[in-house]
mmCIF file of the C-alpha atoms, coordinates in Angstrom:
data_MODEL
# 
_entry.id   MODEL 
# 
loop_
_atom_site.group_PDB 
_atom_site.id 
_atom_site.type_symbol 
_atom_site.label_atom_id 
_atom_site.label_alt_id 
_atom_site.label_comp_id 
_atom_site.label_asym_id 
_atom_site.label_entity_id 
_atom_site.label_seq_id 
_atom_site.pdbx_PDB_ins_code 
_atom_site.Cartn_x 
_atom_site.Cartn_y 
_atom_site.Cartn_z 
_atom_site.occupancy 
_atom_site.B_iso_or_equiv 
_atom_site.pdbx_formal_charge 
_atom_site.auth_seq_id 
_atom_site.auth_comp_id 
_atom_site.auth_asym_id 
_atom_site.auth_atom_id 
_atom_site.pdbx_PDB_model_num 
ATOM 1   C CA . MET A 1 1   ? 110.048 20.373  45.212  1.00 0.00 ? 1   MET A CA 1 
ATOM 2   C CA . ALA A 1 2   ? 108.915 19.906  48.868  1.00 0.00 ? 2   ALA A CA 1 
ATOM 3   C CA . GLU A 1 3   ? 107.861 22.927  50.929  1.00 0.00 ? 3   GLU A CA 1 
ATOM 4   C CA . GLY A 1 4   ? 109.161 23.953  54.157  1.00 0.00 ? 4   GLY A CA 1 
ATOM 5   C CA . LEU A 1 5   ? 112.727 23.991  55.763  1.00 0.00 ? 5   LEU A CA 1 
ATOM 6   C CA . SER A 1 6   ? 115.169 21.283  55.442  1.00 0.00 ? 6   SER A CA 1 
ATOM 7   C CA . PRO A 1 7   ? 116.691 19.628  58.620  1.00 0.00 ? 7   PRO A CA 1 
ATOM 8   C CA . ALA A 1 8   ? 119.836 21.489  58.192  1.00 0.00 ? 8   ALA A CA 1 
ATOM 9   C CA . GLU A 1 9   ? 117.979 24.962  57.938  1.00 0.00 ? 9   GLU A CA 1 
ATOM 10  C CA . VAL A 1 10  ? 115.828 24.063  60.879  1.00 0.00 ? 10  VAL A CA 1 
ATOM 11  C CA . SER A 1 11  ? 119.039 23.199  62.886  1.00 0.00 ? 11  SER A CA 1 
ATOM 12  C CA . LYS A 1 12  ? 120.678 26.564  61.616  1.00 0.00 ? 12  LYS A CA 1 
ATOM 13  C CA . GLU A 1 13  ? 117.738 28.434  63.015  1.00 0.00 ? 13  GLU A CA 1 
ATOM 14  C CA . ILE A 1 14  ? 117.678 26.836  66.281  1.00 0.00 ? 14  ILE A CA 1 
ATOM 15  C CA . ALA A 1 15  ? 121.384 27.612  66.683  1.00 0.00 ? 15  ALA A CA 1 
ATOM 16  C CA . GLU A 1 16  ? 120.707 31.193  65.730  1.00 0.00 ? 16  GLU A CA 1 
ATOM 17  C CA . HIS A 1 17  ? 117.994 31.425  68.283  1.00 0.00 ? 17  HIS A CA 1 
ATOM 18  C CA . LYS A 1 18  ? 120.029 30.036  70.996  1.00 0.00 ? 18  LYS A CA 1 
ATOM 19  C CA . LYS A 1 19  ? 122.858 32.384  70.189  1.00 0.00 ? 19  LYS A CA 1 
ATOM 20  C CA . HIS A 1 20  ? 120.541 35.507  70.301  1.00 0.00 ? 20  HIS A CA 1 
ATOM 21  C CA . ALA A 1 21  ? 118.964 34.109  73.619  1.00 0.00 ? 21  ALA A CA 1 
ATOM 22  C CA . ALA A 1 22  ? 122.394 33.730  75.140  1.00 0.00 ? 22  ALA A CA 1 
ATOM 23  C CA . ALA A 1 23  ? 123.430 37.121  74.009  1.00 0.00 ? 23  ALA A CA 1 
ATOM 24  C CA . ASP A 1 24  ? 120.145 38.747  75.482  1.00 0.00 ? 24  ASP A CA 1 
ATOM 25  C CA . GLU A 1 25  ? 120.736 36.889  78.780  1.00 0.00 ? 25  GLU A CA 1 
ATOM 26  C CA . ASP A 1 26  ? 124.369 38.247  79.026  1.00 0.00 ? 26  ASP A CA 1 
ATOM 27  C CA . GLN A 1 27  ? 123.192 41.626  78.390  1.00 0.00 ? 27  GLN A CA 1 
ATOM 28  C CA . GLU A 1 28  ? 120.375 41.364  81.054  1.00 0.00 ? 28  GLU A CA 1 
ATOM 29  C CA . ASN A 1 29  ? 122.924 40.019  83.621  1.00 0.00 ? 29  ASN A CA 1 
ATOM 30  C CA . HIS A 1 30  ? 125.228 42.851  82.620  1.00 0.00 ? 30  HIS A CA 1 
ATOM 31  C CA . ASP A 1 31  ? 122.463 45.436  83.143  1.00 0.00 ? 31  ASP A CA 1 
ATOM 32  C CA . ARG A 1 32  ? 121.443 43.802  86.431  1.00 0.00 ? 32  ARG A CA 1 
ATOM 33  C CA . TRP A 1 33  ? 124.983 44.304  87.692  1.00 0.00 ? 33  TRP A CA 1 
ATOM 34  C CA . LEU A 1 34  ? 124.945 47.923  86.626  1.00 0.00 ? 34  LEU A CA 1 
ATOM 35  C CA . SER A 1 35  ? 121.604 48.402  88.373  1.00 0.00 ? 35  SER A CA 1 
ATOM 36  C CA . ILE A 1 36  ? 123.226 46.905  91.633  1.00 0.00 ? 36  ILE A CA 1 
ATOM 37  C CA . ILE A 1 37  ? 126.171 49.083  91.418  1.00 0.00 ? 37  ILE A CA 1 
ATOM 38  C CA . GLU A 1 38  ? 124.090 52.161  90.884  1.00 0.00 ? 38  GLU A CA 1 
ATOM 39  C CA . ALA A 1 39  ? 121.874 51.137  93.929  1.00 0.00 ? 39  ALA A CA 1 
ATOM 40  C CA . VAL A 1 40  ? 124.869 50.713  96.070  1.00 0.00 ? 40  VAL A CA 1 
ATOM 41  C CA . LEU A 1 41  ? 126.506 54.126  94.935  1.00 0.00 ? 41  LEU A CA 1 
ATOM 42  C CA . LEU A 1 42  ? 123.131 55.983  95.583  1.00 0.00 ? 42  LEU A CA 1 
ATOM 43  C CA . SER A 1 43  ? 122.898 54.345  99.114  1.00 0.00 ? 43  SER A CA 1 
ATOM 44  C CA . LEU A 1 44  ? 126.371 55.471  99.986  1.00 0.00 ? 44  LEU A CA 1 
ATOM 45  C CA . VAL A 1 45  ? 125.854 58.912  98.638  1.00 0.00 ? 45  VAL A CA 1 
ATOM 46  C CA . ALA A 1 46  ? 122.514 59.333  100.481 1.00 0.00 ? 46  ALA A CA 1 
ATOM 47  C CA . VAL A 1 47  ? 124.263 58.419  103.897 1.00 0.00 ? 47  VAL A CA 1 
ATOM 48  C CA . LEU A 1 48  ? 127.368 60.549  103.197 1.00 0.00 ? 48  LEU A CA 1 
ATOM 49  C CA . ALA A 1 49  ? 125.424 63.404  102.062 1.00 0.00 ? 49  ALA A CA 1 
ATOM 50  C CA . ALA A 1 50  ? 123.369 63.319  105.189 1.00 0.00 ? 50  ALA A CA 1 
ATOM 51  C CA . TYR A 1 51  ? 126.467 63.175  107.349 1.00 0.00 ? 51  TYR A CA 1 
ATOM 52  C CA . SER A 1 52  ? 128.051 65.978  105.553 1.00 0.00 ? 52  SER A CA 1 
ATOM 53  C CA . GLY A 1 53  ? 125.032 68.225  105.727 1.00 0.00 ? 53  GLY A CA 1 
ATOM 54  C CA . TYR A 1 54  ? 124.734 67.519  109.419 1.00 0.00 ? 54  TYR A CA 1 
ATOM 55  C CA . ALA A 1 55  ? 128.445 68.264  110.119 1.00 0.00 ? 55  ALA A CA 1 
ATOM 56  C CA . ALA A 1 56  ? 128.264 71.534  107.941 1.00 0.00 ? 56  ALA A CA 1 
ATOM 57  C CA . ALA A 1 57  ? 125.301 72.652  109.954 1.00 0.00 ? 57  ALA A CA 1 
ATOM 58  C CA . LYS A 1 58  ? 126.945 71.878  113.423 1.00 0.00 ? 58  LYS A CA 1 
ATOM 59  C CA . TRP A 1 59  ? 130.284 73.665  112.441 1.00 0.00 ? 59  TRP A CA 1 
ATOM 60  C CA . GLY A 1 60  ? 128.274 76.559  111.103 1.00 0.00 ? 60  GLY A CA 1 
ATOM 61  C CA . THR A 1 61  ? 126.728 76.762  114.470 1.00 0.00 ? 61  THR A CA 1 
ATOM 62  C CA . GLU A 1 62  ? 130.002 76.402  116.184 1.00 0.00 ? 62  GLU A CA 1 
ATOM 63  C CA . SER A 1 63  ? 131.411 79.301  114.178 1.00 0.00 ? 63  SER A CA 1 
ATOM 64  C CA . SER A 1 64  ? 128.451 81.448  115.023 1.00 0.00 ? 64  SER A CA 1 
ATOM 65  C CA . VAL A 1 65  ? 128.671 80.909  118.724 1.00 0.00 ? 65  VAL A CA 1 
ATOM 66  C CA . MET A 1 66  ? 132.402 81.407  118.782 1.00 0.00 ? 66  MET A CA 1 
ATOM 67  C CA . LEU A 1 67  ? 132.270 84.758  116.749 1.00 0.00 ? 67  LEU A CA 1 
ATOM 68  C CA . ALA A 1 68  ? 129.588 85.965  119.001 1.00 0.00 ? 68  ALA A CA 1 
ATOM 69  C CA . ARG A 1 69  ? 131.796 85.054  121.874 1.00 0.00 ? 69  ARG A CA 1 
ATOM 70  C CA . ALA A 1 70  ? 134.533 87.083  120.390 1.00 0.00 ? 70  ALA A CA 1 
ATOM 71  C CA . SER A 1 71  ? 132.323 90.108  119.692 1.00 0.00 ? 71  SER A CA 1 
ATOM 72  C CA . SER A 1 72  ? 131.063 89.919  123.494 1.00 0.00 ? 72  SER A CA 1 
ATOM 73  C CA . ALA A 1 73  ? 134.739 89.686  124.589 1.00 0.00 ? 73  ALA A CA 1 
ATOM 74  C CA . ASN A 1 74  ? 135.789 92.693  122.442 1.00 0.00 ? 74  ASN A CA 1 
ATOM 75  C CA . THR A 1 75  ? 132.800 94.801  123.962 1.00 0.00 ? 75  THR A CA 1 
ATOM 76  C CA . SER A 1 76  ? 134.023 93.839  127.448 1.00 0.00 ? 76  SER A CA 1 
ATOM 77  C CA . ALA A 1 77  ? 137.557 94.637  126.474 1.00 0.00 ? 77  ALA A CA 1 
ATOM 78  C CA . SER A 1 78  ? 136.682 98.112  125.177 1.00 0.00 ? 78  SER A CA 1 
ATOM 79  C CA . ARG A 1 79  ? 134.669 98.752  128.305 1.00 0.00 ? 79  ARG A CA 1 
ATOM 80  C CA . ALA A 1 80  ? 137.562 97.813  130.573 1.00 0.00 ? 80  ALA A CA 1 
ATOM 81  C CA . ASP A 1 81  ? 139.970 99.820  128.431 1.00 0.00 ? 81  ASP A CA 1 
ATOM 82  C CA . ILE A 1 82  ? 137.825 102.978 128.865 1.00 0.00 ? 82  ILE A CA 1 
ATOM 83  C CA . GLU A 1 83  ? 137.756 102.250 132.621 1.00 0.00 ? 83  GLU A CA 1 
ATOM 84  C CA . ALA A 1 84  ? 141.468 101.941 132.632 1.00 0.00 ? 84  ALA A CA 1 
ATOM 85  C CA . ILE A 1 85  ? 141.731 105.369 130.744 1.00 0.00 ? 85  ILE A CA 1 
ATOM 86  C CA . VAL A 1 86  ? 139.543 106.971 133.445 1.00 0.00 ? 86  VAL A CA 1 
ATOM 87  C CA . THR A 1 87  ? 141.646 105.372 136.336 1.00 0.00 ? 87  THR A CA 1 
ATOM 88  C CA . ARG A 1 88  ? 144.862 106.424 134.775 1.00 0.00 ? 88  ARG A CA 1 
ATOM 89  C CA . THR A 1 89  ? 143.552 109.990 134.311 1.00 0.00 ? 89  THR A CA 1 
ATOM 90  C CA . LEU A 1 90  ? 142.322 110.092 138.161 1.00 0.00 ? 90  LEU A CA 1 
ATOM 91  C CA . ASP A 1 91  ? 145.852 108.677 139.059 1.00 0.00 ? 91  ASP A CA 1 
ATOM 92  C CA . SER A 1 92  ? 147.499 111.590 137.028 1.00 0.00 ? 92  SER A CA 1 
ATOM 93  C CA . ALA A 1 93  ? 145.092 114.242 138.568 1.00 0.00 ? 93  ALA A CA 1 
ATOM 94  C CA . SER A 1 94  ? 146.048 112.827 142.071 1.00 0.00 ? 94  SER A CA 1 
ATOM 95  C CA . PHE A 1 95  ? 149.619 112.909 141.412 1.00 0.00 ? 95  PHE A CA 1 
ATOM 96  C CA . ASN A 1 96  ? 149.388 116.433 139.945 1.00 0.00 ? 96  ASN A CA 1 
ATOM 97  C CA . ALA A 1 97  ? 147.589 117.585 143.010 1.00 0.00 ? 97  ALA A CA 1 
ATOM 98  C CA . TRP A 1 98  ? 150.342 116.282 145.364 1.00 0.00 ? 98  TRP A CA 1 
ATOM 99  C CA . PHE A 1 99  ? 153.159 117.567 143.093 1.00 0.00 ? 99  PHE A CA 1 
ATOM 100 C CA . THR A 1 100 ? 151.522 121.007 143.089 1.00 0.00 ? 100 THR A CA 1 
ATOM 101 C CA . ALA A 1 101 ? 151.560 120.980 146.942 1.00 0.00 ? 101 ALA A CA 1 
ATOM 102 C CA . PHE A 1 102 ? 155.061 119.599 147.034 1.00 0.00 ? 102 PHE A CA 1 
ATOM 103 C CA . THR A 1 103 ? 156.449 122.284 144.829 1.00 0.00 ? 103 THR A CA 1 
ATOM 104 C CA . ALA A 1 104 ? 154.715 124.968 146.928 1.00 0.00 ? 104 ALA A CA 1 
ATOM 105 C CA . GLY A 1 105 ? 155.912 123.458 150.118 1.00 0.00 ? 105 GLY A CA 1 
ATOM 106 C CA . ASN A 1 106 ? 152.519 122.886 151.545 1.00 0.00 ? 106 ASN A CA 1 
ATOM 107 C CA . VAL A 1 107 ? 152.767 119.755 153.710 1.00 0.00 ? 107 VAL A CA 1 
ATOM 108 C CA . LYS A 1 108 ? 149.265 119.629 154.681 1.00 0.00 ? 108 LYS A CA 1 
ATOM 109 C CA . ASP A 1 109 ? 147.965 119.565 151.223 1.00 0.00 ? 109 ASP A CA 1 
ATOM 110 C CA . GLU A 1 110 ? 150.732 117.008 150.301 1.00 0.00 ? 110 GLU A CA 1 
ATOM 111 C CA . GLN A 1 111 ? 149.379 114.688 152.881 1.00 0.00 ? 111 GLN A CA 1 
ATOM 112 C CA . LEU A 1 112 ? 145.680 115.431 151.800 1.00 0.00 ? 112 LEU A CA 1 
ATOM 113 C CA . ALA A 1 113 ? 146.539 114.638 148.316 1.00 0.00 ? 113 ALA A CA 1 
ATOM 114 C CA . ALA A 1 114 ? 148.405 111.374 149.108 1.00 0.00 ? 114 ALA A CA 1 
ATOM 115 C CA . ASN A 1 115 ? 145.462 110.174 151.282 1.00 0.00 ? 115 ASN A CA 1 
ATOM 116 C CA . ARG A 1 116 ? 142.875 110.649 148.385 1.00 0.00 ? 116 ARG A CA 1 
ATOM 117 C CA . MET A 1 117 ? 145.093 108.544 146.023 1.00 0.00 ? 117 MET A CA 1 
ATOM 118 C CA . ARG A 1 118 ? 143.736 105.355 144.840 1.00 0.00 ? 118 ARG A CA 1 
ATOM 119 C CA . PRO A 1 119 ? 145.072 102.425 147.014 1.00 0.00 ? 119 PRO A CA 1 
ATOM 120 C CA . GLY A 1 120 ? 146.530 100.645 144.241 1.00 0.00 ? 120 GLY A CA 1 
ATOM 121 C CA . TYR A 1 121 ? 148.228 103.892 143.030 1.00 0.00 ? 121 TYR A CA 1 
ATOM 122 C CA . ARG A 1 122 ? 149.351 104.711 146.473 1.00 0.00 ? 122 ARG A CA 1 
ATOM 123 C CA . VAL A 1 123 ? 151.503 101.509 146.572 1.00 0.00 ? 123 VAL A CA 1 
ATOM 124 C CA . ALA A 1 124 ? 153.423 102.813 143.575 1.00 0.00 ? 124 ALA A CA 1 
ATOM 125 C CA . PHE A 1 125 ? 153.524 106.425 144.770 1.00 0.00 ? 125 PHE A CA 1 
ATOM 126 C CA . ASN A 1 126 ? 155.270 105.243 148.030 1.00 0.00 ? 126 ASN A CA 1 
ATOM 127 C CA . ALA A 1 127 ? 157.554 102.963 145.940 1.00 0.00 ? 127 ALA A CA 1 
ATOM 128 C CA . TRP A 1 128 ? 158.483 106.007 143.889 1.00 0.00 ? 128 TRP A CA 1 
ATOM 129 C CA . LEU A 1 129 ? 158.962 108.300 146.846 1.00 0.00 ? 129 LEU A CA 1 
ATOM 130 C CA . ALA A 1 130 ? 161.526 105.581 148.146 1.00 0.00 ? 130 ALA A CA 1 
ATOM 131 C CA . THR A 1 131 ? 163.629 106.283 145.099 1.00 0.00 ? 131 THR A CA 1 
ATOM 132 C CA . ASP A 1 132 ? 164.161 109.668 146.388 1.00 0.00 ? 132 ASP A CA 1 
ATOM 133 C CA . PRO A 1 133 ? 163.031 111.657 143.145 1.00 0.00 ? 133 PRO A CA 1 
ATOM 134 C CA . ALA A 1 134 ? 163.833 115.081 144.664 1.00 0.00 ? 134 ALA A CA 1 
ATOM 135 C CA . HIS A 1 135 ? 167.588 114.218 144.841 1.00 0.00 ? 135 HIS A CA 1 
ATOM 136 C CA . ASN A 1 136 ? 168.167 111.191 142.592 1.00 0.00 ? 136 ASN A CA 1 
ATOM 137 C CA . PRO A 1 137 ? 168.413 112.132 138.952 1.00 0.00 ? 137 PRO A CA 1 
ATOM 138 C CA . ASN A 1 138 ? 167.935 108.399 137.940 1.00 0.00 ? 138 ASN A CA 1 
ATOM 139 C CA . ALA A 1 139 ? 164.709 107.991 139.608 1.00 0.00 ? 139 ALA A CA 1 
ATOM 140 C CA . PRO A 1 140 ? 161.577 107.267 137.373 1.00 0.00 ? 140 PRO A CA 1 
ATOM 141 C CA . PRO A 1 141 ? 159.708 110.388 136.282 1.00 0.00 ? 141 PRO A CA 1 
ATOM 142 C CA . GLY A 1 142 ? 156.700 109.314 138.138 1.00 0.00 ? 142 GLY A CA 1 
ATOM 143 C CA . PRO A 1 143 ? 154.679 106.672 140.164 1.00 0.00 ? 143 PRO A CA 1 
ATOM 144 C CA . ALA A 1 144 ? 153.159 105.609 136.699 1.00 0.00 ? 144 ALA A CA 1 
ATOM 145 C CA . TYR A 1 145 ? 156.579 104.378 135.610 1.00 0.00 ? 145 TYR A CA 1 
ATOM 146 C CA . MET A 1 146 ? 156.990 102.076 138.611 1.00 0.00 ? 146 MET A CA 1 
ATOM 147 C CA . PRO A 1 147 ? 156.721 98.261  138.268 1.00 0.00 ? 147 PRO A CA 1 
ATOM 148 C CA . GLN A 1 148 ? 154.206 98.467  141.236 1.00 0.00 ? 148 GLN A CA 1 
ATOM 149 C CA . TYR A 1 149 ? 151.927 100.677 139.168 1.00 0.00 ? 149 TYR A CA 1 
ATOM 150 C CA . VAL A 1 150 ? 148.979 98.432  137.916 1.00 0.00 ? 150 VAL A CA 1 
ATOM 151 C CA . ILE A 1 151 ? 145.757 99.334  136.638 1.00 0.00 ? 151 ILE A CA 1 
ATOM 152 C CA . PRO A 1 152 ? 143.272 96.303  137.337 1.00 0.00 ? 152 PRO A CA 1 
ATOM 153 C CA . GLN A 1 153 ? 141.020 97.353  134.418 1.00 0.00 ? 153 GLN A CA 1 
ATOM 154 C CA . GLN A 1 154 ? 143.999 97.256  131.995 1.00 0.00 ? 154 GLN A CA 1 
ATOM 155 C CA . THR A 1 155 ? 144.690 93.653  133.039 1.00 0.00 ? 155 THR A CA 1 
ATOM 156 C CA . THR A 1 156 ? 141.231 92.798  132.571 1.00 0.00 ? 156 THR A CA 1 
ATOM 157 C CA . ALA A 1 157 ? 140.884 94.240  129.125 1.00 0.00 ? 157 ALA A CA 1 
ATOM 158 C CA . ALA A 1 158 ? 144.181 92.293  128.116 1.00 0.00 ? 158 ALA A CA 1 
ATOM 159 C CA . ALA A 1 159 ? 142.416 89.197  129.239 1.00 0.00 ? 159 ALA A CA 1 
ATOM 160 C CA . TYR A 1 160 ? 139.281 90.024  127.262 1.00 0.00 ? 160 TYR A CA 1 
ATOM 161 C CA . ASP A 1 161 ? 141.413 90.792  124.220 1.00 0.00 ? 161 ASP A CA 1 
ATOM 162 C CA . ALA A 1 162 ? 143.034 87.332  124.495 1.00 0.00 ? 162 ALA A CA 1 
ATOM 163 C CA . THR A 1 163 ? 139.848 85.763  124.833 1.00 0.00 ? 163 THR A CA 1 
ATOM 164 C CA . ALA A 1 164 ? 138.304 87.428  121.927 1.00 0.00 ? 164 ALA A CA 1 
ATOM 165 C CA . SER A 1 165 ? 141.418 86.674  119.621 1.00 0.00 ? 165 SER A CA 1 
ATOM 166 C CA . ALA A 1 166 ? 141.085 82.908  120.592 1.00 0.00 ? 166 ALA A CA 1 
ATOM 167 C CA . ALA A 1 167 ? 137.381 82.849  120.141 1.00 0.00 ? 167 ALA A CA 1 
ATOM 168 C CA . PHE A 1 168 ? 137.735 84.551  116.694 1.00 0.00 ? 168 PHE A CA 1 
ATOM 169 C CA . ALA A 1 169 ? 140.300 82.238  115.516 1.00 0.00 ? 169 ALA A CA 1 
ATOM 170 C CA . SER A 1 170 ? 138.223 79.384  116.766 1.00 0.00 ? 170 SER A CA 1 
ATOM 171 C CA . GLY A 1 171 ? 135.077 80.757  114.839 1.00 0.00 ? 171 GLY A CA 1 
ATOM 172 C CA . SER A 1 172 ? 136.977 81.243  111.700 1.00 0.00 ? 172 SER A CA 1 
ATOM 173 C CA . THR A 1 173 ? 138.411 77.748  111.650 1.00 0.00 ? 173 THR A CA 1 
ATOM 174 C CA . ALA A 1 174 ? 134.828 76.337  112.441 1.00 0.00 ? 174 ALA A CA 1 
ATOM 175 C CA . GLY A 1 175 ? 133.453 78.344  109.498 1.00 0.00 ? 175 GLY A CA 1 
ATOM 176 C CA . SER A 1 176 ? 136.384 77.119  107.183 1.00 0.00 ? 176 SER A CA 1 
ATOM 177 C CA . THR A 1 177 ? 135.468 73.444  108.268 1.00 0.00 ? 177 THR A CA 1 
ATOM 178 C CA . SER A 1 178 ? 131.743 74.155  107.608 1.00 0.00 ? 178 SER A CA 1 
ATOM 179 C CA . ASP A 1 179 ? 132.583 75.450  104.033 1.00 0.00 ? 179 ASP A CA 1 
ATOM 180 C CA . LYS A 1 180 ? 134.603 72.343  103.236 1.00 0.00 ? 180 LYS A CA 1 
ATOM 181 C CA . TYR A 1 181 ? 131.717 70.145  104.314 1.00 0.00 ? 181 TYR A CA 1 
ATOM 182 C CA . ILE A 1 182 ? 129.398 72.127  102.140 1.00 0.00 ? 182 ILE A CA 1 
ATOM 183 C CA . ARG A 1 183 ? 131.933 71.654  99.298  1.00 0.00 ? 183 ARG A CA 1 
ATOM 184 C CA . ASP A 1 184 ? 131.950 67.830  99.778  1.00 0.00 ? 184 ASP A CA 1 
ATOM 185 C CA . THR A 1 185 ? 127.999 67.985  99.951  1.00 0.00 ? 185 THR A CA 1 
ATOM 186 C CA . VAL A 1 186 ? 128.147 69.568  96.451  1.00 0.00 ? 186 VAL A CA 1 
ATOM 187 C CA . PHE A 1 187 ? 130.537 66.801  95.155  1.00 0.00 ? 187 PHE A CA 1 
ATOM 188 C CA . LEU A 1 188 ? 127.986 64.083  96.732  1.00 0.00 ? 188 LEU A CA 1 
ATOM 189 C CA . ALA A 1 189 ? 125.171 65.943  94.915  1.00 0.00 ? 189 ALA A CA 1 
ATOM 190 C CA . THR A 1 190 ? 126.888 65.594  91.615  1.00 0.00 ? 190 THR A CA 1 
ATOM 191 C CA . VAL A 1 191 ? 127.394 61.899  92.208  1.00 0.00 ? 191 VAL A CA 1 
ATOM 192 C CA . LEU A 1 192 ? 123.825 61.604  93.048  1.00 0.00 ? 192 LEU A CA 1 
ATOM 193 C CA . PHE A 1 193 ? 122.967 63.335  89.736  1.00 0.00 ? 193 PHE A CA 1 
ATOM 194 C CA . LEU A 1 194 ? 125.366 61.293  87.447  1.00 0.00 ? 194 LEU A CA 1 
ATOM 195 C CA . VAL A 1 195 ? 124.332 57.922  88.902  1.00 0.00 ? 195 VAL A CA 1 
ATOM 196 C CA . GLY A 1 196 ? 120.787 58.902  88.990  1.00 0.00 ? 196 GLY A CA 1 
ATOM 197 C CA . ILE A 1 197 ? 120.615 59.625  85.328  1.00 0.00 ? 197 ILE A CA 1 
ATOM 198 C CA . SER A 1 198 ? 122.802 56.705  84.097  1.00 0.00 ? 198 SER A CA 1 
ATOM 199 C CA . GLY A 1 199 ? 119.922 54.433  84.469  1.00 0.00 ? 199 GLY A CA 1 
ATOM 200 C CA . HIS A 1 200 ? 118.030 56.470  81.585  1.00 0.00 ? 200 HIS A CA 1 
ATOM 201 C CA . PHE A 1 201 ? 120.837 55.792  79.084  1.00 0.00 ? 201 PHE A CA 1 
ATOM 202 C CA . ARG A 1 202 ? 120.178 52.744  76.624  1.00 0.00 ? 202 ARG A CA 1 
ATOM 203 C CA . ILE A 1 203 ? 123.766 52.875  75.421  1.00 0.00 ? 203 ILE A CA 1 
ATOM 204 C CA . ARG A 1 204 ? 125.612 50.698  77.817  1.00 0.00 ? 204 ARG A CA 1 
ATOM 205 C CA . LEU A 1 205 ? 128.883 52.375  77.622  1.00 0.00 ? 205 LEU A CA 1 
ATOM 206 C CA . ALA A 1 206 ? 127.418 55.906  78.227  1.00 0.00 ? 206 ALA A CA 1 
ATOM 207 C CA . ARG A 1 207 ? 125.718 54.335  81.347  1.00 0.00 ? 207 ARG A CA 1 
ATOM 208 C CA . LEU A 1 208 ? 128.947 52.808  82.476  1.00 0.00 ? 208 LEU A CA 1 
ATOM 209 C CA . GLY A 1 209 ? 131.017 55.913  81.735  1.00 0.00 ? 209 GLY A CA 1 
ATOM 210 C CA . LEU A 1 210 ? 128.626 57.846  84.115  1.00 0.00 ? 210 LEU A CA 1 
ATOM 211 C CA . ILE A 1 211 ? 128.899 55.298  86.665  1.00 0.00 ? 211 ILE A CA 1 
ATOM 212 C CA . VAL A 1 212 ? 132.686 55.384  86.618  1.00 0.00 ? 212 VAL A CA 1 
ATOM 213 C CA . VAL A 1 213 ? 132.714 59.223  86.813  1.00 0.00 ? 213 VAL A CA 1 
ATOM 214 C CA . GLY A 1 214 ? 130.170 59.185  89.557  1.00 0.00 ? 214 GLY A CA 1 
ATOM 215 C CA . ALA A 1 215 ? 132.385 56.578  91.426  1.00 0.00 ? 215 ALA A CA 1 
ATOM 216 C CA . SER A 1 216 ? 135.554 58.603  90.990  1.00 0.00 ? 216 SER A CA 1 
ATOM 217 C CA . LEU A 1 217 ? 133.990 61.650  92.531  1.00 0.00 ? 217 LEU A CA 1 
ATOM 218 C CA . LEU A 1 218 ? 132.528 59.623  95.392  1.00 0.00 ? 218 LEU A CA 1 
ATOM 219 C CA . VAL A 1 219 ? 135.988 58.400  96.225  1.00 0.00 ? 219 VAL A CA 1 
ATOM 220 C CA . PHE A 1 220 ? 137.443 61.937  96.087  1.00 0.00 ? 220 PHE A CA 1 
ATOM 221 C CA . ALA A 1 221 ? 134.665 63.058  98.325  1.00 0.00 ? 221 ALA A CA 1 
ATOM 222 C CA . VAL A 1 222 ? 135.163 60.270  100.751 1.00 0.00 ? 222 VAL A CA 1 
ATOM 223 C CA . ILE A 1 223 ? 138.832 61.158  101.020 1.00 0.00 ? 223 ILE A CA 1 
ATOM 224 C CA . GLN A 1 224 ? 138.063 64.851  101.789 1.00 0.00 ? 224 GLN A CA 1 
ATOM 225 C CA . LEU A 1 225 ? 135.577 63.725  104.308 1.00 0.00 ? 225 LEU A CA 1 
ATOM 226 C CA . LEU A 1 226 ? 138.074 61.598  106.081 1.00 0.00 ? 226 LEU A CA 1 
ATOM 227 C CA . GLY A 1 227 ? 140.567 64.624  106.382 1.00 0.00 ? 227 GLY A CA 1 
ATOM 228 C CA . LEU A 1 228 ? 137.996 66.872  108.053 1.00 0.00 ? 228 LEU A CA 1 
ATOM 229 C CA . PRO A 1 229 ? 137.400 66.847  111.858 1.00 0.00 ? 229 PRO A CA 1 
ATOM 230 C CA . GLY A 1 230 ? 134.065 65.352  113.057 1.00 0.00 ? 230 GLY A CA 1 
ATOM 231 C CA . PRO A 1 231 ? 131.107 67.531  114.039 1.00 0.00 ? 231 PRO A CA 1 
ATOM 232 C CA . PRO A 1 232 ? 131.579 69.393  117.333 1.00 0.00 ? 232 PRO A CA 1 
ATOM 233 C CA . SER A 1 233 ? 129.523 68.200  120.427 1.00 0.00 ? 233 SER A CA 1 
# 
């Protein structure tokens, strides 16, 4: 019997070799495409994570600034409120001095008390006198009940309160926006982790599964980012 392979066996071996070579080439091409997809995903994640971190920092700073402004406005409002209370107390003391002189029939002391009234209070006082409170039972109880009675510090306090409320609302909104950007950064970090470890798996299905999950999270994070306002100037 002759040694070696017959022509038929040689042909069969060559066919098997070509088949394995073609399969290896297909797998190599498939792995190459997976590597390209991984590289693209990692690039997108790197850019988006940098943007998200920057936006979170900017909104965090904006929140701190607005909350500090609200605190400052609250302090100014409290100071103005105290000044308004002092002014109201002095107005009441001036009116009591005048009323005491009026009930005693001391015209000189009446005039002296009226002259020492605060200019802004004197306007309300004269308007109150014009209602003839001594004979008119429907007259307001005192100058403080007249529409002309205005305490500037009280108006200032109200303005500061409004400023503080608006600044606090803006600061809270900015803080919430910063938190949302941080949340999206966490999603992007998860994508980075999944895609980064996918290349270490020899099982193609596991690698592909990690890429799909990472890509899905990336799409979700992008949708969230598109719904958020851009970084403040």
